[in-house]
Coordinates of N, CA and C in Angstrom, one line a residue:
X1 N 81.7 18.9 92.3 CA 81.2 18.9 94.0 C 82.6 20.1 94.6
X2 N 82.0 20.8 95.6 CA 83.1 22.0 96.1 C 83.6 21.3 97.4
X3 N 84.8 21.4 97.4 CA 85.4 20.9 99.0 C 86.3 22.0 99.0
X4 N 86.6 22.1 100.1 CA 87.5 22.6 100.8 C 88.2 22.1 102.2
X5 N 89.1 22.8 102.6 CA 89.7 22.4 104.0 C 89.3 23.0 104.8
X6 N 88.9 22.3 106.5 CA 88.1 23.2 107.1 C 88.6 23.9 108.1
X7 N 89.9 23.5 108.2 CA 90.6 24.6 109.1 C 91.0 26.1 108.1
X8 N 91.0 25.9 107.0 CA 91.3 27.2 105.8 C 89.8 27.4 105.9
X9 N 88.6 27.1 106.2 CA 87.2 27.5 105.5 C 87.2 28.4 107.0
X10 N 87.4 28.0 108.6 CA 87.1 28.4 109.5 C 88.2 30.2 109.5
X11 N 89.5 29.8 108.9 CA 90.0 30.9 108.9 C 89.8 32.0 107.7
X12 N 88.9 31.5 106.6 CA 88.6 32.5 106.1 C 87.1 33.3 106.9
X13 N 86.4 32.6 107.1 CA 85.1 33.3 107.6 C 85.9 34.2 108.6
X14 N 87.0 34.3 109.8 CA 87.3 35.0 110.3 C 88.0 36.4 109.6
X15 N 89.0 35.6 108.9 CA 90.0 36.9 108.0 C 88.9 37.6 107.2
X16 N 87.9 37.0 106.3 CA 87.6 37.8 105.3 C 85.7 38.0 105.3
X17 N 85.1 36.9 106.6 CA 83.6 37.5 106.8 C 83.0 36.9 105.9
X18 N 83.5 35.5 105.0 CA 82.9 35.0 103.6 C 83.1 33.7 103.7
X19 N 81.5 33.1 103.8 CA 81.9 31.6 103.6 C 81.7 31.0 102.5
X20 N 82.6 29.6 103.0 CA 82.6 28.9 101.3 C 81.4 27.9 101.2
X21 N 80.3 27.9 101.9 CA 78.9 27.1 101.7 C 78.4 27.9 101.3
X22 N 78.0 27.6 99.7 CA 77.3 28.6 98.7 C 78.2 29.0 98.0
X23 N 79.1 28.8 98.1 CA 80.0 29.7 97.3 C 80.1 29.0 95.4
X24 N 79.5 28.4 95.2 CA 79.5 27.5 94.1 C 78.8 28.2 93.1
X25 N 77.8 29.4 94.0 CA 76.6 30.0 92.9 C 77.5 30.9 92.4
X26 N 78.6 31.8 92.5 CA 79.2 31.8 91.8 C 79.5 31.6 90.4
X27 N 79.2 30.9 89.8 CA 79.2 29.6 88.4 C 77.9 30.0 87.8
X28 N 76.5 31.0 88.7 CA 75.6 31.0 87.9 C 75.8 32.2 87.0
X29 N 76.2 32.7 87.6 CA 76.5 34.5 86.7 C 78.5 34.2 85.7
X30 N 78.0 35.3 85.0 CA 79.5 35.5 84.1 C 80.7 35.2 85.2
X31 N 81.4 35.1 84.7 CA 82.8 35.0 86.0 C 84.2 35.2 84.3
X32 N 85.2 35.9 85.3 CA 86.6 36.1 84.7 C 87.4 35.0 85.4
X33 N 88.4 34.7 84.9 CA 89.1 33.2 85.1 C 90.4 33.7 84.5
X34 N 91.4 33.7 85.8 CA 92.9 33.3 85.2 C 93.6 32.2 85.8
X35 N 94.8 32.0 85.6 CA 95.9 31.1 86.3 C 96.7 32.0 87.1
X36 N 96.4 31.3 88.4 CA 97.5 32.0 89.5 C 98.6 31.7 89.7
X37 N 99.5 32.0 88.9 CA 101.5 31.5 88.5 C 102.3 32.1 89.3
X38 N 102.2 33.0 90.4 CA 102.5 33.9 91.0 C 104.0 32.9 91.9
X39 N 103.5 31.8 92.3 CA 104.3 30.8 92.8 C 104.4 29.4 92.5
X40 N 104.7 28.7 92.7 CA 105.3 27.1 92.6 C 104.0 26.7 93.5
X41 N 102.7 26.6 93.4 CA 102.3 25.9 94.6 C 102.1 24.4 94.7
X42 N 102.4 23.7 93.4 CA 102.5 22.6 93.3 C 101.3 22.0 92.5
X43 N 100.3 23.3 92.7 CA 99.4 22.3 91.5 C 98.7 23.9 91.5
X44 N 97.8 23.5 89.8 CA 97.3 24.9 89.3 C 96.6 25.7 90.4
X45 N 96.3 26.3 90.2 CA 95.5 27.1 91.5 C 94.7 28.3 90.3
X46 N 93.6 28.7 90.4 CA 92.6 29.5 89.9 C 91.9 30.0 90.3
X47 N 92.1 31.8 89.7 CA 91.6 33.0 90.4 C 90.2 33.5 89.3
X48 N 89.2 33.4 90.2 CA 88.1 33.8 89.4 C 87.6 34.9 90.2
X49 N 87.1 35.8 89.7 CA 86.3 37.2 89.8 C 84.7 36.9 89.4
X50 N 83.7 37.0 90.5 CA 82.0 36.7 90.1 C 81.4 37.6 90.8
X51 N 80.0 37.1 90.6 CA 78.9 38.2 91.7 C 78.9 36.8 92.7
X52 N 78.8 37.0 94.2 CA 77.9 35.7 94.8 C 77.2 37.1 95.9
X53 N 75.9 36.6 95.8 CA 75.0 37.4 96.2 C 75.3 39.1 96.5
X54 N 75.5 39.6 94.9 CA 75.0 40.8 94.3 C 76.2 41.7 94.5
X55 N 77.5 40.9 95.2 CA 79.0 41.8 95.8 C 80.1 40.8 95.0
X56 N 80.8 41.6 94.0 CA 82.1 40.9 93.3 C 82.7 40.6 94.3
X57 N 83.3 39.2 94.3 CA 84.2 38.5 95.2 C 85.3 37.8 94.2
X58 N 86.7 37.6 95.1 CA 87.9 37.0 94.2 C 87.9 35.6 95.0
X59 N 87.3 34.5 94.3 CA 87.3 32.7 94.8 C 88.7 32.2 93.9
X60 N 89.6 31.4 94.6 CA 90.9 31.0 94.7 C 90.3 29.1 94.8
X61 N 90.9 28.6 93.7 CA 90.5 27.2 93.9 C 91.5 26.3 93.2
X62 N 91.4 25.4 93.3 CA 92.0 24.2 92.4 C 91.4 23.3 91.8
X63 N 91.4 22.3 91.1 CA 90.4 21.7 90.2 C 91.6 20.0 91.0
X64 N 90.7 19.6 91.7 CA 91.2 18.0 92.6 C 90.5 16.9 92.0
X65 N 90.5 16.1 90.9 CA 89.9 15.0 90.8 C 88.5 15.9 89.8
X66 N 87.5 15.4 90.2 CA 85.9 16.2 90.0 C 85.7 17.4 90.7
X67 N 86.4 17.2 91.8 CA 86.3 18.8 93.0 C 86.9 20.2 92.4
X68 N 86.2 20.9 93.1 CA 86.7 22.4 93.2 C 87.2 22.5 94.3
X69 N 88.2 22.3 94.7 CA 89.0 22.7 95.9 C 88.9 24.2 96.1
X70 N 88.0 24.9 97.3 CA 88.4 26.2 97.1 C 89.3 26.5 98.2
X71 N 90.4 27.3 98.3 CA 91.4 27.6 98.7 C 91.0 29.3 99.2
X72 N 90.5 30.2 99.0 CA 90.3 31.1 99.4 C 88.8 32.0 98.8
X73 N 88.5 32.8 99.6 CA 86.8 33.4 98.9 C 87.1 35.1 99.9
X74 N 87.1 36.1 99.0 CA 87.2 37.2 99.4 C 86.1 38.1 98.7
X75 N 86.0 39.4 99.4 CA 85.5 40.7 98.4 C 87.0 41.0 98.0
X76 N 86.1 41.3 96.1 CA 87.0 41.8 95.0 C 87.9 43.1 95.7
X77 N 88.7 43.6 95.6 CA 89.5 45.0 95.7 C 89.1 45.9 94.6
X78 N 89.4 47.4 94.8 CA 88.5 47.8 93.6 C 89.1 47.7 92.2
X79 N 90.9 47.7 92.1 CA 91.0 47.3 90.9 C 90.3 46.1 90.4
X80 N 90.4 45.2 91.1 CA 89.9 43.6 90.6 C 88.4 43.8 90.2
X81 N 87.5 45.0 90.8 CA 86.4 45.1 90.3 C 86.1 46.0 89.2
X82 N 87.4 47.0 88.7 CA 87.4 47.7 88.0 C 87.9 46.6 85.6
X83 N 89.2 45.9 86.8 CA 89.6 44.2 85.8 C 88.1 44.0 85.0
X84 N 87.4 43.0 86.3 CA 86.4 42.4 86.1 C 85.0 43.2 85.3
X85 N 84.7 44.1 85.4 CA 84.0 45.2 84.2 C 84.5 45.0 82.9
X86 N 85.5 45.4 83.2 CA 86.3 45.8 81.5 C 86.4 44.2 80.9
X87 N 86.4 43.3 81.4 CA 86.6 42.1 80.9 C 85.5 41.5 80.5
X88 N 84.0 41.8 81.3 CA 83.0 41.9 80.6 C 82.1 42.6 79.5
X89 N 82.6 43.6 79.9 CA 82.2 44.5 78.5 C 82.9 44.6 77.2
X90 N 83.7 43.2 76.9 CA 84.6 43.0 75.9 C 83.3 42.4 74.9

């Protein structure tokens, strides 16, 4: 199940123009995944690049029990799109 914090959800819509609702469809296509170890978050955060409605997006989430807890969702930056394409071509 996909879950999120309601305040974070509203902020993500304002800041990135993307809604967490329906973001689980990103898992229907090939994805590139790596651990986000830039900071000590207190939990493992996972970064994902994948397609959402035909656009490459960057999704950050964590696993909490059986749920995937969404932290942020935004359009991928150019360098991330290049990385995504390189990884998929391997």
